[in-house]
Amino acid sequence: MTDSGAGGSGDNKDTEPLEPPSPRAPSDSPAPGAESPTREFSFPPGTAGSAPATAASDIDGVRFDDGLAGGMSGGLLGGVRAPSVPDVPSPISARYLFPTEKYRGEWRRHWIHLMPWYVVGTLATFIMGLASGMLTKSDYDSRSTAVMVTVLVWLAILGFVGWKILDWYMDRFILTNKRIMLIQGVITRSVAMMPLGRVTDMKYSQTPMGRMLNYGEFIIESAGQDQALRNVPHLPNPNELYLQMCEEMYEPEAVDEREAEPEEDLIPEGEPAPKSADA
């Protein structure tokens, strides 16, 4: 009895090895011997298409800059951007800082703070022009005196508006690692200060116009009864400024660490450093 199972040998007949079947040619392939047309594929710019993957060894030592990606993503993927502040205090605010505190930034109020005075100056100019025209066409003898008085009043109003603009330029909101300050005034200076350690609550509010123009009002609460610095209206970039102040109050070590980080080495790994001119 012969075993014909899968593991049995059955009868010892010589069998020729089977050749694999030849692949079927596609229906649209050219005939043998004819030139095959070249088919080109174009991909839209910015898409990867069917480009081969790049090996990790090919990009070893290449430094990528994420600044372009962050700029292209905009506000949707870019996250929260820190407000741009100068590295050193201006001469206006430097005189109010002592050497042991660390300067974090200073800000002027938003330009919307001057909008009422812009309106006053524009209306005064319009009214002066209208009154001067009417007085010039009149026939009474003192019309020249009336026109001069009108011009002097207009110049006085413009001088007051200019004073308000100078006052806006001199005002500064200052943040350090120990306190916040509000400096106001041109001739008579007023300096309001609050230590960060005594701030118990802080919030900011934005009206619909403030959200469109990116400004807000800060309300700062302290443990003391008499608060020299409580309401600060028309501060620019309120969201970024709020996060920076909260980080300064609750995570000062992280701020110091970030500012103390050395600059990244721009030389790729494996390449020798350039020789100096003295070598």
mmCIF file of C-alpha atoms in Angstrom:
data_model
loop_
_atom_site.group_PDB
_atom_site.id
_atom_site.type_symbol
_atom_site.label_atom_id
_atom_site.label_comp_id
_atom_site.label_asym_id
_atom_site.label_seq_id
_atom_site.Cartn_x
_atom_site.Cartn_y
_atom_site.Cartn_z
ATOM 1 C CA MET A 1 0.000 0.000 0.000
ATOM 2 C CA THR A 2 1.491 3.245 -1.102
ATOM 3 C CA ASP A 3 1.181 6.347 1.093
ATOM 4 C CA SER A 4 0.139 9.284 -1.078
ATOM 5 C CA GLY A 5 -0.138 11.908 1.648
ATOM 6 C CA ALA A 6 1.558 15.245 1.710
ATOM 7 C CA GLY A 7 4.628 13.898 3.484
ATOM 8 C CA GLY A 8 4.976 10.660 1.524
ATOM 9 C CA SER A 9 7.171 10.129 -1.466
ATOM 10 C CA GLY A 10 4.663 8.008 -3.451
ATOM 11 C CA ASP A 11 6.466 6.616 -6.436
ATOM 12 C CA ASN A 12 10.012 7.702 -7.262
ATOM 13 C CA LYS A 13 9.433 9.362 -10.627
ATOM 14 C CA ASP A 14 11.760 12.037 -11.958
ATOM 15 C CA THR A 15 9.909 15.298 -12.361
ATOM 16 C CA GLU A 16 11.126 18.424 -14.088
ATOM 17 C CA PRO A 17 11.076 21.647 -12.074
ATOM 18 C CA LEU A 18 8.253 23.933 -12.988
ATOM 19 C CA GLU A 19 9.145 27.310 -14.399
ATOM 20 C CA PRO A 20 7.326 30.318 -12.948
ATOM 21 C CA PRO A 21 4.695 31.732 -15.242
ATOM 22 C CA SER A 22 5.700 34.741 -17.238
ATOM 23 C CA PRO A 23 4.040 37.950 -16.121
ATOM 24 C CA ARG A 24 1.092 39.057 -18.172
ATOM 25 C CA ALA A 25 1.750 42.158 -20.170
ATOM 26 C CA PRO A 26 -0.678 44.979 -19.546
ATOM 27 C CA SER A 27 -3.275 45.613 -22.191
ATOM 28 C CA ASP A 28 -1.885 49.023 -23.003
ATOM 29 C CA SER A 29 1.755 47.951 -23.234
ATOM 30 C CA PRO A 30 3.433 48.398 -26.617
ATOM 31 C CA ALA A 31 4.140 45.553 -28.856
ATOM 32 C CA PRO A 32 7.526 43.794 -28.581
ATOM 33 C CA GLY A 33 10.226 45.587 -30.506
ATOM 34 C CA ALA A 34 8.373 48.908 -30.585
ATOM 35 C CA GLU A 35 9.599 51.911 -28.686
ATOM 36 C CA SER A 36 7.754 52.425 -25.451
ATOM 37 C CA PRO A 37 6.480 55.975 -25.059
ATOM 38 C CA THR A 38 7.783 57.898 -22.109
ATOM 39 C CA ARG A 39 5.096 58.990 -19.674
ATOM 40 C CA GLU A 40 5.917 61.999 -17.520
ATOM 41 C CA PHE A 41 4.132 62.884 -14.338
ATOM 42 C CA SER A 42 4.102 66.437 -13.010
ATOM 43 C CA PHE A 43 3.276 67.200 -9.424
ATOM 44 C CA PRO A 44 2.088 70.512 -8.052
ATOM 45 C CA PRO A 45 4.797 72.611 -6.452
ATOM 46 C CA GLY A 46 5.163 71.993 -2.761
ATOM 47 C CA THR A 47 3.961 68.338 -2.863
ATOM 48 C CA ALA A 48 6.221 65.375 -2.313
ATOM 49 C CA GLY A 49 4.746 63.312 -5.177
ATOM 50 C CA SER A 50 6.476 59.963 -5.571
ATOM 51 C CA ALA A 51 9.951 61.188 -4.710
ATOM 52 C CA PRO A 52 12.105 58.535 -3.035
ATOM 53 C CA ALA A 53 12.590 58.748 0.685
ATOM 54 C CA THR A 54 15.820 60.344 1.845
ATOM 55 C CA ALA A 55 18.087 58.223 3.971
ATOM 56 C CA ALA A 56 18.994 59.474 7.413
ATOM 57 C CA SER A 57 22.692 59.395 6.535
ATOM 58 C CA ASP A 58 22.122 61.785 3.641
ATOM 59 C CA ILE A 59 20.818 64.534 5.888
ATOM 60 C CA ASP A 60 23.184 63.979 8.792
ATOM 61 C CA GLY A 61 24.613 67.303 9.872
ATOM 62 C CA VAL A 62 22.068 69.377 7.989
ATOM 63 C CA ARG A 63 20.482 72.057 10.164
ATOM 64 C CA PHE A 64 16.873 72.910 9.551
ATOM 65 C CA ASP A 65 15.404 76.302 10.298
ATOM 66 C CA ASP A 66 11.832 76.233 11.580
ATOM 67 C CA GLY A 67 11.398 79.977 11.212
ATOM 68 C CA LEU A 68 9.946 79.637 7.719
ATOM 69 C CA ALA A 69 7.562 76.913 8.780
ATOM 70 C CA GLY A 70 6.390 78.962 11.702
ATOM 71 C CA GLY A 71 5.852 81.954 9.465
ATOM 72 C CA MET A 72 3.901 79.918 6.904
ATOM 73 C CA SER A 73 1.667 78.343 9.510
ATOM 74 C CA GLY A 74 0.602 81.770 10.769
ATOM 75 C CA GLY A 75 -1.465 82.105 13.875
ATOM 76 C CA LEU A 76 -3.171 78.722 13.408
ATOM 77 C CA LEU A 77 -0.148 76.470 13.912
ATOM 78 C CA GLY A 78 2.475 78.904 15.053
ATOM 79 C CA GLY A 79 1.333 78.944 18.692
ATOM 80 C CA VAL A 80 1.737 81.946 20.967
ATOM 81 C CA ARG A 81 4.393 84.394 19.945
ATOM 82 C CA ALA A 82 6.259 86.305 22.590
ATOM 83 C CA PRO A 83 6.138 90.067 22.235
ATOM 84 C CA SER A 84 9.237 91.594 20.707
ATOM 85 C CA VAL A 85 10.960 93.734 23.319
ATOM 86 C CA PRO A 86 14.353 95.459 23.283
ATOM 87 C CA ASP A 87 17.258 93.741 25.006
ATOM 88 C CA VAL A 88 18.244 96.822 26.973
ATOM 89 C CA PRO A 89 16.010 99.445 28.587
ATOM 90 C CA SER A 90 15.559 102.808 26.952
ATOM 91 C CA PRO A 91 17.019 105.927 28.612
ATOM 92 C CA ILE A 92 13.496 106.870 29.704
ATOM 93 C CA SER A 93 13.082 103.767 31.858
ATOM 94 C CA ALA A 94 16.717 102.902 32.674
ATOM 95 C CA ARG A 95 16.922 105.580 35.374
ATOM 96 C CA TYR A 96 14.155 103.853 37.371
ATOM 97 C CA LEU A 97 15.800 100.397 37.451
ATOM 98 C CA PHE A 98 18.252 99.283 40.091
ATOM 99 C CA PRO A 99 21.273 97.124 39.144
ATOM 100 C CA THR A 100 20.180 93.847 40.771
ATOM 101 C CA GLU A 101 16.872 93.446 38.929
ATOM 102 C CA LYS A 102 16.592 91.945 35.465
ATOM 103 C CA TYR A 103 14.894 93.927 32.744
ATOM 104 C CA ARG A 104 12.188 92.026 30.849
ATOM 105 C CA GLY A 105 10.663 94.659 28.600
ATOM 106 C CA GLU A 106 8.824 97.951 28.253
ATOM 107 C CA TRP A 107 5.779 98.952 26.235
ATOM 108 C CA ARG A 108 4.004 102.122 25.223
ATOM 109 C CA ARG A 109 0.254 102.281 25.148
ATOM 110 C CA HIS A 110 -1.563 101.410 21.954
ATOM 111 C CA TRP A 111 -2.066 104.211 19.435
ATOM 112 C CA ILE A 112 -5.813 104.018 20.142
ATOM 113 C CA HIS A 113 -4.985 105.868 23.358
ATOM 114 C CA LEU A 114 -4.496 109.012 21.233
ATOM 115 C CA MET A 115 -7.653 108.640 19.165
ATOM 116 C CA PRO A 116 -9.699 111.248 21.134
ATOM 117 C CA TRP A 117 -6.967 113.844 20.630
ATOM 118 C CA TYR A 118 -6.726 113.055 16.930
ATOM 119 C CA VAL A 119 -10.451 113.699 16.688
ATOM 120 C CA VAL A 120 -10.105 116.981 18.619
ATOM 121 C CA GLY A 121 -7.315 118.190 16.330
ATOM 122 C CA THR A 122 -9.255 117.255 13.186
ATOM 123 C CA LEU A 123 -12.450 118.946 14.350
ATOM 124 C CA ALA A 124 -10.543 122.059 15.441
ATOM 125 C CA THR A 125 -8.937 122.327 12.001
ATOM 126 C CA PHE A 126 -12.289 121.914 10.254
ATOM 127 C CA ILE A 127 -14.028 124.470 12.464
ATOM 128 C CA MET A 128 -11.167 126.958 12.118
ATOM 129 C CA GLY A 129 -11.286 126.740 8.332
ATOM 130 C CA LEU A 130 -15.052 127.157 8.288
ATOM 131 C CA ALA A 131 -15.004 130.121 10.717
ATOM 132 C CA SER A 132 -12.143 131.845 8.899
ATOM 133 C CA GLY A 133 -13.986 131.580 5.604
ATOM 134 C CA MET A 134 -17.146 133.031 7.069
ATOM 135 C CA LEU A 135 -15.283 135.867 8.814
ATOM 136 C CA THR A 136 -13.364 136.751 5.653
ATOM 137 C CA LYS A 137 -16.579 137.183 3.682
ATOM 138 C CA SER A 138 -18.153 139.429 6.337
ATOM 139 C CA ASP A 139 -18.165 143.245 5.995
ATOM 140 C CA TYR A 140 -17.641 144.470 9.565
ATOM 141 C CA ASP A 141 -14.433 146.276 10.501
ATOM 142 C CA SER A 142 -13.022 143.885 13.150
ATOM 143 C CA ARG A 143 -13.023 140.827 10.925
ATOM 144 C CA SER A 144 -9.199 140.692 10.797
ATOM 145 C CA THR A 145 -9.044 140.617 14.593
ATOM 146 C CA ALA A 146 -11.659 137.854 14.690
ATOM 147 C CA VAL A 147 -9.716 135.794 12.151
ATOM 148 C CA MET A 148 -6.509 136.224 14.183
ATOM 149 C CA VAL A 149 -8.240 135.122 17.375
ATOM 150 C CA THR A 150 -9.634 132.071 15.576
ATOM 151 C CA VAL A 151 -6.189 131.098 14.315
ATOM 152 C CA LEU A 152 -4.649 131.555 17.781
ATOM 153 C CA VAL A 153 -7.308 129.329 19.358
ATOM 154 C CA TRP A 154 -6.679 126.716 16.671
ATOM 155 C CA LEU A 155 -2.917 126.827 17.309
ATOM 156 C CA ALA A 156 -3.499 126.481 21.051
ATOM 157 C CA ILE A 157 -5.642 123.387 20.484
ATOM 158 C CA LEU A 158 -3.025 121.871 18.187
ATOM 159 C CA GLY A 159 -0.343 122.615 20.783
ATOM 160 C CA PHE A 160 -2.381 120.793 23.423
ATOM 161 C CA VAL A 161 -2.824 117.812 21.100
ATOM 162 C CA GLY A 162 0.937 117.777 20.468
ATOM 163 C CA TRP A 163 1.524 117.797 24.216
ATOM 164 C CA LYS A 164 -0.710 114.746 24.601
ATOM 165 C CA ILE A 165 1.230 112.948 21.884
ATOM 166 C CA LEU A 166 4.511 113.721 23.672
ATOM 167 C CA ASP A 167 3.001 112.508 26.936
ATOM 168 C CA TRP A 168 1.982 109.260 25.222
ATOM 169 C CA TYR A 169 5.518 108.812 23.918
ATOM 170 C CA MET A 170 7.071 109.283 27.369
ATOM 171 C CA ASP A 171 4.694 106.886 29.147
ATOM 172 C CA ARG A 172 6.086 103.379 29.639
ATOM 173 C CA PHE A 173 4.836 100.134 31.146
ATOM 174 C CA ILE A 174 7.909 98.261 32.454
ATOM 175 C CA LEU A 175 8.302 94.621 33.524
ATOM 176 C CA THR A 176 11.276 93.257 35.482
ATOM 177 C CA ASN A 177 11.841 90.035 37.386
ATOM 178 C CA LYS A 178 10.816 91.776 40.628
ATOM 179 C CA ARG A 179 8.124 94.357 39.829
ATOM 180 C CA ILE A 180 5.956 96.114 37.293
ATOM 181 C CA MET A 181 6.007 99.894 36.825
ATOM 182 C CA LEU A 182 3.979 102.522 35.043
ATOM 183 C CA ILE A 183 5.807 105.776 34.224
ATOM 184 C CA GLN A 184 3.712 108.787 33.225
ATOM 185 C CA GLY A 185 4.169 112.511 32.653
ATOM 186 C CA VAL A 186 6.523 114.811 30.759
ATOM 187 C CA ILE A 187 7.490 117.541 33.229
ATOM 188 C CA THR A 188 5.869 116.128 36.365
ATOM 189 C CA ARG A 189 6.807 112.455 36.373
ATOM 190 C CA SER A 190 4.657 109.854 38.119
ATOM 191 C CA VAL A 191 6.071 106.373 38.796
ATOM 192 C CA ALA A 192 3.649 103.694 40.033
ATOM 193 C CA MET A 193 5.159 100.379 41.116
ATOM 194 C CA MET A 194 3.905 97.005 42.344
ATOM 195 C CA PRO A 195 6.080 94.022 43.377
ATOM 196 C CA LEU A 196 5.293 90.814 41.540
ATOM 197 C CA GLY A 197 5.228 88.931 44.841
ATOM 198 C CA ARG A 198 2.266 90.977 46.049
ATOM 199 C CA VAL A 199 0.094 90.447 42.979
ATOM 200 C CA THR A 200 -2.861 88.305 44.047
ATOM 201 C CA ASP A 201 -4.945 88.491 40.884
ATOM 202 C CA MET A 202 -4.413 89.774 37.371
ATOM 203 C CA LYS A 203 -6.671 89.817 34.353
ATOM 204 C CA TYR A 204 -7.134 91.688 31.127
ATOM 205 C CA SER A 205 -10.246 92.537 29.142
ATOM 206 C CA GLN A 206 -10.725 93.278 25.459
ATOM 207 C CA THR A 207 -13.621 94.972 23.784
ATOM 208 C CA PRO A 208 -14.581 93.967 20.220
ATOM 209 C CA MET A 209 -12.562 96.939 18.967
ATOM 210 C CA GLY A 210 -9.670 95.875 21.192
ATOM 211 C CA ARG A 211 -9.705 92.385 19.695
ATOM 212 C CA MET A 212 -9.596 93.795 16.175
ATOM 213 C CA LEU A 213 -6.785 96.261 16.932
ATOM 214 C CA ASN A 214 -4.954 94.026 19.469
ATOM 215 C CA TYR A 215 -5.056 96.038 22.691
ATOM 216 C CA GLY A 216 -6.612 95.537 26.113
ATOM 217 C CA GLU A 217 -6.960 96.792 29.670
ATOM 218 C CA PHE A 218 -5.053 95.143 32.511
ATOM 219 C CA ILE A 219 -6.574 94.944 35.991
ATOM 220 C CA ILE A 220 -4.057 94.040 38.698
ATOM 221 C CA GLU A 221 -5.113 93.185 42.258
ATOM 222 C CA SER A 222 -2.765 93.326 45.224
ATOM 223 C CA ALA A 223 -2.892 92.275 48.860
ATOM 224 C CA GLY A 224 -2.670 95.894 50.040
ATOM 225 C CA GLN A 225 -5.578 98.306 50.298
ATOM 226 C CA ASP A 226 -4.012 101.326 48.593
ATOM 227 C CA GLN A 227 -2.902 100.261 45.122
ATOM 228 C CA ALA A 228 -0.752 102.634 43.139
ATOM 229 C CA LEU A 229 -1.050 100.472 40.012
ATOM 230 C CA ARG A 230 -4.389 98.820 39.323
ATOM 231 C CA ASN A 231 -5.985 99.698 35.967
ATOM 232 C CA VAL A 232 -3.711 100.052 32.946
ATOM 233 C CA PRO A 233 -5.763 100.607 29.766
ATOM 234 C CA HIS A 234 -4.725 100.373 26.116
ATOM 235 C CA LEU A 235 -1.731 98.037 26.450
ATOM 236 C CA PRO A 236 -0.671 96.379 23.162
ATOM 237 C CA ASN A 237 -0.501 92.600 22.601
ATOM 238 C CA PRO A 238 -2.424 91.802 25.807
ATOM 239 C CA ASN A 239 -2.406 88.026 25.406
ATOM 240 C CA GLU A 240 1.363 87.750 24.910
ATOM 241 C CA LEU A 241 2.030 90.294 27.651
ATOM 242 C CA TYR A 242 -0.275 88.449 30.049
ATOM 243 C CA LEU A 243 1.534 85.153 29.450
ATOM 244 C CA GLN A 244 4.923 86.795 29.907
ATOM 245 C CA MET A 245 3.880 88.374 33.207
ATOM 246 C CA CYS A 246 2.392 85.104 34.492
ATOM 247 C CA GLU A 247 5.550 83.215 33.563
ATOM 248 C CA GLU A 248 7.625 85.817 35.360
ATOM 249 C CA MET A 249 5.499 85.421 38.501
ATOM 250 C CA TYR A 250 5.178 81.626 38.595
ATOM 251 C CA GLU A 251 8.139 80.269 36.582
ATOM 252 C CA PRO A 252 11.029 82.743 36.980
ATOM 253 C CA GLU A 253 13.615 79.947 36.800
ATOM 254 C CA ALA A 254 12.374 78.954 33.343
ATOM 255 C CA VAL A 255 12.745 82.525 32.116
ATOM 256 C CA ASP A 256 16.308 82.757 33.457
ATOM 257 C CA GLU A 257 17.159 79.396 31.894
ATOM 258 C CA ARG A 258 15.836 80.401 28.498
ATOM 259 C CA GLU A 259 17.727 83.676 28.498
ATOM 260 C CA ALA A 260 20.940 81.977 29.661
ATOM 261 C CA GLU A 261 20.920 79.362 26.880
ATOM 262 C CA PRO A 262 23.981 79.718 24.621
ATOM 263 C CA GLU A 263 23.503 80.168 20.913
ATOM 264 C CA GLU A 264 23.405 76.959 18.887
ATOM 265 C CA ASP A 265 26.516 75.973 17.039
ATOM 266 C CA LEU A 266 25.986 76.571 13.344
ATOM 267 C CA ILE A 267 28.797 74.171 12.278
ATOM 268 C CA PRO A 268 27.443 70.715 11.309
ATOM 269 C CA GLU A 269 28.746 67.752 13.227
ATOM 270 C CA GLY A 270 31.800 66.095 11.761
ATOM 271 C CA GLU A 271 33.169 69.200 10.066
ATOM 272 C CA PRO A 272 36.279 70.869 11.466
ATOM 273 C CA ALA A 273 35.903 74.325 12.931
ATOM 274 C CA PRO A 274 37.273 77.143 10.767
ATOM 275 C CA LYS A 275 40.745 78.287 11.671
ATOM 276 C CA SER A 276 41.194 81.765 12.987
ATOM 277 C CA ALA A 277 43.381 84.315 11.258
ATOM 278 C CA ASP A 278 45.992 84.139 14.054
ATOM 279 C CA ALA A 279 46.527 80.385 13.600
#
